[in-house]
XYZ file of C-alpha atoms in Angstrom:
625
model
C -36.885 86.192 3.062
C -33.694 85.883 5.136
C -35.327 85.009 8.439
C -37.590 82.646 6.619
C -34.304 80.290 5.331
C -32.693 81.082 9.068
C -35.374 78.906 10.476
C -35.197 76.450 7.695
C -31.294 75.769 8.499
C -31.010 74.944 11.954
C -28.347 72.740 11.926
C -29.835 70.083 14.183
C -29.765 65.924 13.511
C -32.186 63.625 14.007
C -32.040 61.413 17.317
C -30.755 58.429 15.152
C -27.896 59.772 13.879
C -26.571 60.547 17.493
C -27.340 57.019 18.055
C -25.585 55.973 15.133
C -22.352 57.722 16.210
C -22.881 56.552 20.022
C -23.087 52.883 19.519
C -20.186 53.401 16.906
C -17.879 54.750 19.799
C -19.050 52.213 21.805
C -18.200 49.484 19.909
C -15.235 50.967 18.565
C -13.979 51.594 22.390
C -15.075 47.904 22.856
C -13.060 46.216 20.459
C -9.822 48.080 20.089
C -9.692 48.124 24.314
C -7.782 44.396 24.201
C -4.357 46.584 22.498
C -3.961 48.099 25.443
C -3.522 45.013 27.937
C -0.376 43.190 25.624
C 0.326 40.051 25.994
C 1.289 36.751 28.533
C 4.172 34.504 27.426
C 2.322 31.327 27.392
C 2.807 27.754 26.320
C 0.584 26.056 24.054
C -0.048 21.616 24.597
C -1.959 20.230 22.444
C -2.402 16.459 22.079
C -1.273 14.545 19.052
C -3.650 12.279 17.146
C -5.600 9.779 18.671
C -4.388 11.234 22.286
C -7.303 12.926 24.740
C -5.914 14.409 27.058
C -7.949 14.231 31.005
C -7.755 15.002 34.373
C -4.500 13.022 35.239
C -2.592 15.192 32.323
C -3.314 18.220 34.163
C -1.839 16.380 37.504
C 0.964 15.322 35.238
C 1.960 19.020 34.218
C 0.836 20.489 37.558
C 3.499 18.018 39.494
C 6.268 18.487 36.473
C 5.927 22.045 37.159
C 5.588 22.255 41.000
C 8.734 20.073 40.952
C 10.468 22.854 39.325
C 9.289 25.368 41.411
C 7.802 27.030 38.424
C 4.173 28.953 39.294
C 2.230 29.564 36.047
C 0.425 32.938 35.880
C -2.928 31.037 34.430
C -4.229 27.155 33.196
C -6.572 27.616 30.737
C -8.485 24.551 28.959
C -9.232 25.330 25.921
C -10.956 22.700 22.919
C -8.173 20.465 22.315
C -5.265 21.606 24.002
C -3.524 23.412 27.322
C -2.564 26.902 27.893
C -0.372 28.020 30.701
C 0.391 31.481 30.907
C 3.465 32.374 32.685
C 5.101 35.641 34.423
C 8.268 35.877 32.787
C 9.870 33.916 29.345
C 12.364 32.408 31.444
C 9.612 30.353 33.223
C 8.230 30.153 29.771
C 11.268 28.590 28.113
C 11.796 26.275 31.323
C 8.442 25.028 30.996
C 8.138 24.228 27.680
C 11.378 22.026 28.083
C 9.908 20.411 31.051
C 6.769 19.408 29.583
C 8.793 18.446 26.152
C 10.632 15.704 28.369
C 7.350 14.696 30.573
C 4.612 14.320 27.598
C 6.893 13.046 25.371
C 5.419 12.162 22.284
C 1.794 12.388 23.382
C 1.494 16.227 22.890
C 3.040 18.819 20.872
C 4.435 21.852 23.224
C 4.967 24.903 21.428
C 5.831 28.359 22.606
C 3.251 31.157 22.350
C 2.222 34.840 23.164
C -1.494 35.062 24.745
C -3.593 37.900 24.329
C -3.876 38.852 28.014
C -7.501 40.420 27.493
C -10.191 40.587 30.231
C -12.947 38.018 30.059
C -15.614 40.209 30.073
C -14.469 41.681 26.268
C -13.276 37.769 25.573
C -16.731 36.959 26.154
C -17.613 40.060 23.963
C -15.597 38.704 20.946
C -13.244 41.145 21.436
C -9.313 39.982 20.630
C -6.422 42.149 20.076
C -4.673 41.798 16.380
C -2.165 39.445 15.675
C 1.558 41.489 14.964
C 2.970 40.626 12.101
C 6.809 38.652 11.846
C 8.606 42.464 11.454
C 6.946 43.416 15.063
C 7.527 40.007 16.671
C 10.723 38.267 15.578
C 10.657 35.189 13.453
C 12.225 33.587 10.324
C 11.154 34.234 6.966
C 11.430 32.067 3.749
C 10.880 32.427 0.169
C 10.884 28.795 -1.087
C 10.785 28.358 -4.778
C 9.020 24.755 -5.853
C 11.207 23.128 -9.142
C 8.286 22.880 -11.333
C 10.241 21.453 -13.925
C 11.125 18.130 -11.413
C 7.256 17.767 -10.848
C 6.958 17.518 -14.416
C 9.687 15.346 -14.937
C 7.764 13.200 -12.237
C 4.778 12.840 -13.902
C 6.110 11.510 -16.987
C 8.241 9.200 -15.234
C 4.914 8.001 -13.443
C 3.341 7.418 -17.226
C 6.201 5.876 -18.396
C 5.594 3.047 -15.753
C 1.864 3.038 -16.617
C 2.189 3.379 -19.963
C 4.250 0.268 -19.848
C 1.461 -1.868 -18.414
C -0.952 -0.881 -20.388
C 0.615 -1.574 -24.023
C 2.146 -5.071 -22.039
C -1.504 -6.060 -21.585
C -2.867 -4.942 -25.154
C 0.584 -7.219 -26.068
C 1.447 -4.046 -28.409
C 5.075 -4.280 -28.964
C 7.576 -1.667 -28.322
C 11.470 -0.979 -28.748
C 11.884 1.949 -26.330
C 9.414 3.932 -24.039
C 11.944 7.195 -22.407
C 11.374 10.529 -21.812
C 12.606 12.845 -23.256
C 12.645 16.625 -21.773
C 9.025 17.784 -22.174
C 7.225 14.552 -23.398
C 7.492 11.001 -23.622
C 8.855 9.188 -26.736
C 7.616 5.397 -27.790
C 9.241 3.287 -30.665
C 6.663 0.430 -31.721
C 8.580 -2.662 -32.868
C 5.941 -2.741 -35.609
C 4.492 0.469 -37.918
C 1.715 -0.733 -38.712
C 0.635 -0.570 -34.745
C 0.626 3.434 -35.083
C -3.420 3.519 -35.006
C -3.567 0.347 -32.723
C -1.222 2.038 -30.077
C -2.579 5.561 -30.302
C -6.377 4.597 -29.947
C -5.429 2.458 -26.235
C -3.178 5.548 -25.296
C -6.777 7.535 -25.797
C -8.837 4.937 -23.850
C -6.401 4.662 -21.238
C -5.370 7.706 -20.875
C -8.298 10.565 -21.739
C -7.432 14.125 -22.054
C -3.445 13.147 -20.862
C -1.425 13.480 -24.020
C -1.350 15.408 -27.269
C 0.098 12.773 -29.916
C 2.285 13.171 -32.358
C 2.737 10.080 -34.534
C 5.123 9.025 -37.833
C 3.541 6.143 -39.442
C 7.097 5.390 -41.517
C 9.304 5.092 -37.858
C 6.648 3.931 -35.938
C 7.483 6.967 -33.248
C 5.028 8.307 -31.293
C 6.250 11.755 -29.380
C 3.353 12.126 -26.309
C 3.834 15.795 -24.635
C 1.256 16.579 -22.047
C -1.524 18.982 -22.514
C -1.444 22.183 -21.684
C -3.526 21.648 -19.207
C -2.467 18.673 -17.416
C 0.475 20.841 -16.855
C -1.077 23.215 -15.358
C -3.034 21.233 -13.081
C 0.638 18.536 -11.945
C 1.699 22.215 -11.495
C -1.053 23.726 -8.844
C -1.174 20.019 -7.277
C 2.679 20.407 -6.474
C 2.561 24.129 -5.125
C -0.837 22.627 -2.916
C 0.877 19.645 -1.687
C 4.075 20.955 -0.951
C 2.247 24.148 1.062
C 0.572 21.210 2.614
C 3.491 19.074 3.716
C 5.354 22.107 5.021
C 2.230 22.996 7.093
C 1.844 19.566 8.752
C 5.272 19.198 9.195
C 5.301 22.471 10.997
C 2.304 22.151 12.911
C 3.393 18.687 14.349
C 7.028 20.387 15.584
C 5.408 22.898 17.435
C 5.682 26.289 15.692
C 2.637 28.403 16.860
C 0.685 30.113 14.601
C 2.675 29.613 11.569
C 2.187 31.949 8.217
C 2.526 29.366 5.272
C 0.881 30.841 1.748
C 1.323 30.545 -1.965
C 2.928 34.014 -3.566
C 2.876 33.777 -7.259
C 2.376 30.273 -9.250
C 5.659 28.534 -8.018
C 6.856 30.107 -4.629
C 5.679 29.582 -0.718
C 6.487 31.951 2.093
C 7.142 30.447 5.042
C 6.828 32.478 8.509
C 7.558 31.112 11.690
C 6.893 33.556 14.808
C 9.350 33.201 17.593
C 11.521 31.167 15.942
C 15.343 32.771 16.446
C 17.154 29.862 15.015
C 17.755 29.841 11.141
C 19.527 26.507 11.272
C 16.592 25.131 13.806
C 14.160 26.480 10.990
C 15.694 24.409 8.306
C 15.670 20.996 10.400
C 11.817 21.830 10.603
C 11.567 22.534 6.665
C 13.782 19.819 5.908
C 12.277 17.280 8.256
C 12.012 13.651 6.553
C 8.933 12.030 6.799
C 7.796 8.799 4.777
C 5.569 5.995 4.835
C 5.839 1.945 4.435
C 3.391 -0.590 4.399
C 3.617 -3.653 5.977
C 2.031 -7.133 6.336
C 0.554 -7.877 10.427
C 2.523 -10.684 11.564
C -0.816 -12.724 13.269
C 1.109 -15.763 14.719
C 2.810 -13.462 17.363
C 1.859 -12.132 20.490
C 2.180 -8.192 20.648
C 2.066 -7.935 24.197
C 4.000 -10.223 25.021
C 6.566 -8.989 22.417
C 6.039 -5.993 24.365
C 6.753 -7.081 28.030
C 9.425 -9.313 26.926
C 11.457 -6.615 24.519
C 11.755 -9.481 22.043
C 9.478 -10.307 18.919
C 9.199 -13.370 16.579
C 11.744 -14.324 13.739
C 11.047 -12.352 10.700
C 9.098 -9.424 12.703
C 9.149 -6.480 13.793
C 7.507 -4.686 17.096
C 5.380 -1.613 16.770
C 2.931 0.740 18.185
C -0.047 2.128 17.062
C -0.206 6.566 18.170
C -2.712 5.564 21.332
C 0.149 3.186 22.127
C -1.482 -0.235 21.164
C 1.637 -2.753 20.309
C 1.223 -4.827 16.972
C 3.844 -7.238 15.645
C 4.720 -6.271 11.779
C 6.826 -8.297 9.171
C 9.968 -6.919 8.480
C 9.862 -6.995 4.857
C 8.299 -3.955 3.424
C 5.858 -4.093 0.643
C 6.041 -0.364 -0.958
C 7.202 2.994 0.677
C 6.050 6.723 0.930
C 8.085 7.047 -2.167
C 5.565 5.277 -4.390
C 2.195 6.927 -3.475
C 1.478 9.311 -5.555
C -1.832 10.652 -4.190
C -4.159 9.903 -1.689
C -7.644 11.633 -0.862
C -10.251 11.109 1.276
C -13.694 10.127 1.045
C -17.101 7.770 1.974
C -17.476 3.827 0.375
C -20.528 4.149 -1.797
C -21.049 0.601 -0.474
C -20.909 0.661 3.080
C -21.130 4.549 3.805
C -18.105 4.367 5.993
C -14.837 6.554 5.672
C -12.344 5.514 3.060
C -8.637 6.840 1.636
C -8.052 6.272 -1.871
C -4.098 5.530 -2.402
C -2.499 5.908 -5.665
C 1.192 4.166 -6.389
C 3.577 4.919 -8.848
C 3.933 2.095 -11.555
C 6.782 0.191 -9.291
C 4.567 0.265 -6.338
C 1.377 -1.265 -7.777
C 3.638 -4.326 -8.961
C 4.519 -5.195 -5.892
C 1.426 -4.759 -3.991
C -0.451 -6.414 -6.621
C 1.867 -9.719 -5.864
C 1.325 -9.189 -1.972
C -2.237 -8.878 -2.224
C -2.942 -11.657 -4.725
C -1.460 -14.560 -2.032
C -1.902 -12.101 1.382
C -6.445 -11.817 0.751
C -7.693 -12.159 4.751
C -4.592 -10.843 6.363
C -4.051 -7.509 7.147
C -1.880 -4.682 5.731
C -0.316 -1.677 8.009
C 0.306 1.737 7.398
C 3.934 3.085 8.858
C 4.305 6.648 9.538
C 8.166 7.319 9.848
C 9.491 10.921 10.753
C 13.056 12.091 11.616
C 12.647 14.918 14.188
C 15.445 17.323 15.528
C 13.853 18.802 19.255
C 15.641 21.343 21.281
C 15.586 21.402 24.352
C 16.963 23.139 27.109
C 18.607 21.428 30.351
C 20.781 22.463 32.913
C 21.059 26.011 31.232
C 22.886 24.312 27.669
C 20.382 23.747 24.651
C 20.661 20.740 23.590
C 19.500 19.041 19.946
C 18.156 15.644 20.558
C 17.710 13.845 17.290
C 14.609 11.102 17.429
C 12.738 8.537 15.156
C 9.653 7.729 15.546
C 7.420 4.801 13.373
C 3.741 4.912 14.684
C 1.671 2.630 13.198
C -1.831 4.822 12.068
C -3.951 1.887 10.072
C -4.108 -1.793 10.010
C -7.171 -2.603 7.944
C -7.986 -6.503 6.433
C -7.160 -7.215 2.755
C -10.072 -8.040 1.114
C -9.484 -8.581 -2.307
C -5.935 -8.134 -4.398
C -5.184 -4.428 -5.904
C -2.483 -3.025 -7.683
C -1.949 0.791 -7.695
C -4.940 2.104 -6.501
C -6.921 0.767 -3.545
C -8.909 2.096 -0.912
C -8.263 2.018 2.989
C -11.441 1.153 5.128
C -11.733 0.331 8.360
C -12.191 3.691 9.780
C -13.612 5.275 12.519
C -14.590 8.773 11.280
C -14.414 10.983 8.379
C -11.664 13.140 10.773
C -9.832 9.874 11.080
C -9.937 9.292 7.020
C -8.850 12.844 6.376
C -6.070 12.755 8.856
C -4.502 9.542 7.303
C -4.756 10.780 3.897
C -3.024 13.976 4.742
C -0.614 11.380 6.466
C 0.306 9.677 3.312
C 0.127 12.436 0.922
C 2.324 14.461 3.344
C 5.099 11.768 3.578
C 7.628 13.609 1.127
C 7.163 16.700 -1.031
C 5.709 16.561 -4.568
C 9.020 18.837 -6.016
C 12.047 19.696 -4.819
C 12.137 23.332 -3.294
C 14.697 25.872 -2.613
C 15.203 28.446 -0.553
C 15.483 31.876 -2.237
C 15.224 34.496 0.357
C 15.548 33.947 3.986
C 15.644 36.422 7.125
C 15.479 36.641 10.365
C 14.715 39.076 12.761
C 15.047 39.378 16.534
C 12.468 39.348 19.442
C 14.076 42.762 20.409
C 14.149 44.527 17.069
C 10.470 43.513 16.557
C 10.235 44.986 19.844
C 12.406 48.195 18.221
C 9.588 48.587 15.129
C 6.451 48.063 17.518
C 8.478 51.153 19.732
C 9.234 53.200 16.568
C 5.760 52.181 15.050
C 3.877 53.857 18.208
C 6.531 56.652 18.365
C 5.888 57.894 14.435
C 1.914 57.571 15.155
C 1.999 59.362 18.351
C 4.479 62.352 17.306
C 2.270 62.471 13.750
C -0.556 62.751 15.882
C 0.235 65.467 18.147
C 1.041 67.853 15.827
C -1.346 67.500 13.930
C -3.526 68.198 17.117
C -1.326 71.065 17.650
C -1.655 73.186 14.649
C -5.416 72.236 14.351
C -6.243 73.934 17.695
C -4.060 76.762 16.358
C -5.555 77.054 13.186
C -9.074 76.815 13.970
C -9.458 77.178 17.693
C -12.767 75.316 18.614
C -12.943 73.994 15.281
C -9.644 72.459 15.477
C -10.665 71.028 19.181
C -13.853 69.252 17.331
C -11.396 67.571 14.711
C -8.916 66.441 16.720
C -11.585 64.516 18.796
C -12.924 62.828 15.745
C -9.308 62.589 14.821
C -8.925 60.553 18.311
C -11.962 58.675 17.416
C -10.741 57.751 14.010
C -7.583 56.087 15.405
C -10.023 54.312 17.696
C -12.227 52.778 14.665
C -9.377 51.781 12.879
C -7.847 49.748 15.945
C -11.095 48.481 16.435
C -11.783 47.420 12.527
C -8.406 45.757 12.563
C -9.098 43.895 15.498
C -12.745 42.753 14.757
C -10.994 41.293 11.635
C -8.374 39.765 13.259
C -5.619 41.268 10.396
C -1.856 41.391 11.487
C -0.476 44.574 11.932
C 3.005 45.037 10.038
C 5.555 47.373 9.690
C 3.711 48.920 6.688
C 0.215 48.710 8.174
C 1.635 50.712 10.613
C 2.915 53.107 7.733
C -0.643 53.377 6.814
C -2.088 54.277 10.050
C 0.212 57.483 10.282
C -0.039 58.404 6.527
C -3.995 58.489 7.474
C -3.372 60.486 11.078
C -2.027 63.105 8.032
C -5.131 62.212 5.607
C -7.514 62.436 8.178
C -7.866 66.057 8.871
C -7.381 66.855 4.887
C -11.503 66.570 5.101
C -11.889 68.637 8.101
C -9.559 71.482 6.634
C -11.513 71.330 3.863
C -14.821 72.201 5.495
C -13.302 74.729 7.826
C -11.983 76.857 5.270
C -15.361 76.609 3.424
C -17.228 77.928 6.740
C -15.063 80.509 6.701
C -15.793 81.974 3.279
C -19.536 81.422 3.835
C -19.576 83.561 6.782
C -18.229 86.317 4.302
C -21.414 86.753 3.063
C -24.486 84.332 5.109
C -25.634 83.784 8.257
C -23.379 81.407 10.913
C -26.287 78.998 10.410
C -26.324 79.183 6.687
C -22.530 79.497 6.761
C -21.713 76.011 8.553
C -24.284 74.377 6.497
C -22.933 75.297 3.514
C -19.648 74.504 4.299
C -20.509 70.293 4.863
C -22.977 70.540 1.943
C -20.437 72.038 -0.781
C -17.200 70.637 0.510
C -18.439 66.846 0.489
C -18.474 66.301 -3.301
C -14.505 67.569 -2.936
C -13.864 65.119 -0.037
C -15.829 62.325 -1.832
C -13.688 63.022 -4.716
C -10.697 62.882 -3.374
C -11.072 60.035 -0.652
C -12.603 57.572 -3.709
C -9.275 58.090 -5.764
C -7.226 57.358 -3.090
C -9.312 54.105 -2.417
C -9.505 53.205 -5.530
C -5.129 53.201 -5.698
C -5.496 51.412 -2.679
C -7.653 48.656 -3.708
C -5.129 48.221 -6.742
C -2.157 47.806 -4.319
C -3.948 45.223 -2.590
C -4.993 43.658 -5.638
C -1.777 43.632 -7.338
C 0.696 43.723 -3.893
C 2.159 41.516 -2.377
C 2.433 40.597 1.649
C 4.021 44.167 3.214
C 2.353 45.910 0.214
C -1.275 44.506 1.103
C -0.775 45.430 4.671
C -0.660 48.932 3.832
C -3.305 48.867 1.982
C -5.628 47.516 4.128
C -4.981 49.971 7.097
C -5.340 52.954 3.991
C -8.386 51.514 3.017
C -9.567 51.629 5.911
C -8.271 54.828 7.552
C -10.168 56.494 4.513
C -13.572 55.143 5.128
C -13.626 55.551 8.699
C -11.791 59.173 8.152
C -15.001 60.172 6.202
C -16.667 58.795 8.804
C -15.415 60.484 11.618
C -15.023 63.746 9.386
C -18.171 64.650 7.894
C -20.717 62.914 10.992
C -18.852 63.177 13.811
C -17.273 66.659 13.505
C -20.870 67.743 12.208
C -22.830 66.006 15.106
C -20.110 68.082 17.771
C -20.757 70.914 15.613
C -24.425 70.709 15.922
C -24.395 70.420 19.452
C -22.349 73.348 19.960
C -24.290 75.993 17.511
C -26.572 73.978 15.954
C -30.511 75.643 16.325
C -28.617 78.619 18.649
C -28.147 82.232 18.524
C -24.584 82.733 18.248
C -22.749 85.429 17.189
C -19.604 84.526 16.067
C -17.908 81.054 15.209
C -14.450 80.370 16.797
C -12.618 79.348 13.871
């Protein structure tokens, strides 16, 4: 009976599982081999709007850096944009000045890291992960957004509106304020009550919860609930939205900008040292105007001569076309209240649809009505602080500049809402709406939290960081050999291979390793083995009383329900941190989650596999454990 069960257990997998476990090294080696090769301090050019860049840009920065007697490392063309790697950050932060002062405004320069992986795993997909602010310097913001001053906009937006609409029903009032959370009206005439409050419901669907008193003639009009909510949302969007295009057009690579709760933004800019430089970039003012095209003039020659017409103005379109524009200005960034993108049902070309405040529609609609044939321009105004280094000094040089980004005929008079045609592409529509919605922010924010942290002490955590995972590491090695001898050998290789996965995982999603995801990685070095000691110890009391055969397959076969126990509790706490957690506290449990699966992994298949290769179908007569 005994040798008939000793046959039975042989220990032995079939060929696919080895597979399995090969091609999962294999990849695993693959993508967590572009850690080891760090990174290239780089500079990043990419072209603004409307600019391509060619072959005589590439002479341009060639001869603005050959000048200098700067060598870059590597010129890569990638879609869109430049990337010179260089040997050192001092030819780095020379170079980026340079090319600042050459390109001028046709590109954005912006300092970067670059992955300096091998093609042959670029070509692979494989790409190191990104490190997170704590491990590579930057400045961090918590901006809070003043709901309560969106709100406050909104009804002062429907006060304007609601004026013009009871104006054209020739419903007369006394007073039309608001008045902390709603809007209060005063009818001249009682008797108006049910008059005035079934045009506020025409006009104005799904807007306002009425409360009327026949006797007064007042009519209190607080918002819904949910229009609340929603003027909320669209403020926290836009303003996340502004920030990010103001960013991205200064030249912060790869900036973090996300929502955290229902009224704050976190704001993290990598490699930026500079609180002060960080606020200019925040705080950068950017608005909009819109202008009538002076015809009668001649642009270019405006533009040769350095001197325009009475009563206009000389300007440039972003591909540096001149156009002549009347000085007076018909409404301003201030007044648009929205704009989105989108296709005219009629012609199936790309279209922005602008929204004005109250103010703003009454003075385009008396532009328009006499102005029908002529065309309108779009002004993009930004104030821009750019440092710059020269000489060895930084220097802060403080510029304007008003491109002109649509001039599109005036076909028919409008008021507050109109549509811009004319375009060449949906990109081109999308662009300019984001243009005009991003002109100024859609509440006031302020800045709760702020820190900074330096190149070299991000340098100091990645050091640390390695440190705690190595030393963790090794002794756990260590007392596993002790302990259980060839045993312990098997688990610290699948402990090796564990790290491995995890690296690999990581990468393959491109996460961001932070200070806590590092945290997570050792308290899983610890974790790891839990499974292994588990099974070991189970072996062991086997062998008290069955075969070595019988012993080791017992001891994966019982001891899996307690690892699968144990492992799915700890997930499970994980998945609620990340589902609950914020930032640091989602980083951690990410790398948790998934140390744990690939620890049961690496624990239960791999050790086995070794295990069955070493005894497995063999006639040994004692286990080394």
């Amino acid at each position: 009976m005994f040798e008939s069960r000793q046959k039975v257990i042989s220990n032995t997998y079939p060929i696919w599982k080895y597979l399995l476990l090969a091609a999962a090294i294999t990849l695993s080696a693959i993508y967590a081999a572009p850690n080891l090769f760090g990174d290239d301090p780089a500079v990043q050019v990419s072209p603004v709007k409307t600019v391509e860049f060619d072959q005589s840009t590439v002479d341009q920065i060639n001869a603005t850096l050959s000048q200098a007697g700067i060598e870059p490392k590597a010129f890569e063309r990638q879609p869109e944009q430049f990337l010179l790697r260089f040997h050192s950050t001092d030819d780095q932060l020379k170079a980026r000045s340079l090319l600042k002062e050459t390109l001028g405004r046709q590109a954005v320069v912006a300092l970067n890291l670059a992955p300096a992986t091998p093609d042959f795993l670029s070509a692979l997909g494989a790409q190191p992960m990104y490190l997170g602010l704590d491990l590579r310097g930057g400045v961090h913001f918590l901006m809070d957004v003043d709901m309560e001053a969106a709100l406050s906009k909104t009804y002062e937006r429907y006060v304007d509106e609601l004026k013009s609409v009871l104006r054209e029903e020739r419903i007369r009032y006394l007073g039309l304020t608001h008045k902390s959370d709603r809007l209060l009206l005063r009818l001249r005439n009682p008797e108006e009550v049910t008059q005035t409050l079934n045009v506020i419901a025409a006009e104005f669907p799904q807007t306002f919860e009425p409360r009327a008193n026949e006797e007064t003639g007042e009519i209190a009009l607080p918002l819904l609930a949910q229009v609340k909510s929603e003027t909320r949302k669209y403020a926290l969007k836009q303003n996340i939205t502004t920030l990010r295009n103001r960013i991205n057009e200064l030249g912060v690579a790869e900036p973090v900008i996300q929502q955290q709760g229902d009224r704050r933004i976190v704001v993290q800019l990598p490699g930026v040292q500079d609180t002060a430089k960080a606020k200019e970039i925040l705080g950068a003012t950017a608005t909009l105007e819109f202008r009538l095209v002076e015809e009668k003039g001649d642009a270019r020659r405006a533009e040769r001569t350095g001197y325009a017409p009475n009563g206009a103005r000389l300007y440039h379109f972003r591909d540096g076309r001149p156009i002549l524009l009347k000085r007076s200005i018909i409404v301003s960034g201030d007044n648009v209240i929205d704009a989105k993108s989108g296709i005219d049902q009629e012609a199936g070309s790309p279209q922005v649809s602008v929204t004005l405040d109250g103010a703003g529609g009454r003075k385009m609609l008396a532009t328009t009505k006499d102005n029908i044939g002529n065309r309108m321009a779009v002004v993009f105004i930004e104030n821009r602080v750019d440092t710059i280094e020269k000489d060895g000094e930084t220097i802060k040089k403080r510029t304007t500049t008003k491109d002109v980004i649509n001039a599109a005929v005036i076909r028919g008079q409008f008021a507050n809402r109109f549509q811009i045609t004319g375009l060449d592409s949906p990109q081109e529509a999308q662009d300019l709406a984001l243009l005009l919605r991003a002109g100024a922010l859609a509440a006031p924010m302020e800045i709760v939290e702020e820190r900074t942290i330096g190149p070299s002490m991000g340098q100091d955590n990645i050091n640390q960081g390695f440190l705690s995972v190595v030393i963790g590491f090794a002794l756990v090695l260590v007392v596993m050999a002790m302990r259980y001898k060839v045993f312990g050998l098997v688990a610290n290789v699948a402990l090796t291979l564990n790290l491995v996965i995890i690296v690999a995982v990581l990468s393959l999603l491109q996460a961001t390793l932070t200070l806590p995801g590092i945290a997570g990685i050792v308290l899983t070095v610890g974790m790891a083995v839990d499974a292994n000691v588990l099974i070991f110890e189970r072996i062991r009391e086997e062998l008290r009383h069955s075969s070595i055969q019988t012993a080791i397959h017992a001891g994966y076969e019982k001891a899996f329900v307690t690892i699968a126990d144990a492992n799915i509790t700890t997930l499970l706490a994980a998945i609620v941190l990340f589902s609950f957690g914020t930032g640091p506290i989602k980083g951690f449990a990410i790398t948790l989650s998934i140390g744990i699966l690939t620890s049961m992994f690496t624990a239960i298949l791999g050790t086995r596999a070794v295990i069955n290769v070493l005894y497995g179908n063999k006639p040994v007569q004692k286990l080394s454990i």
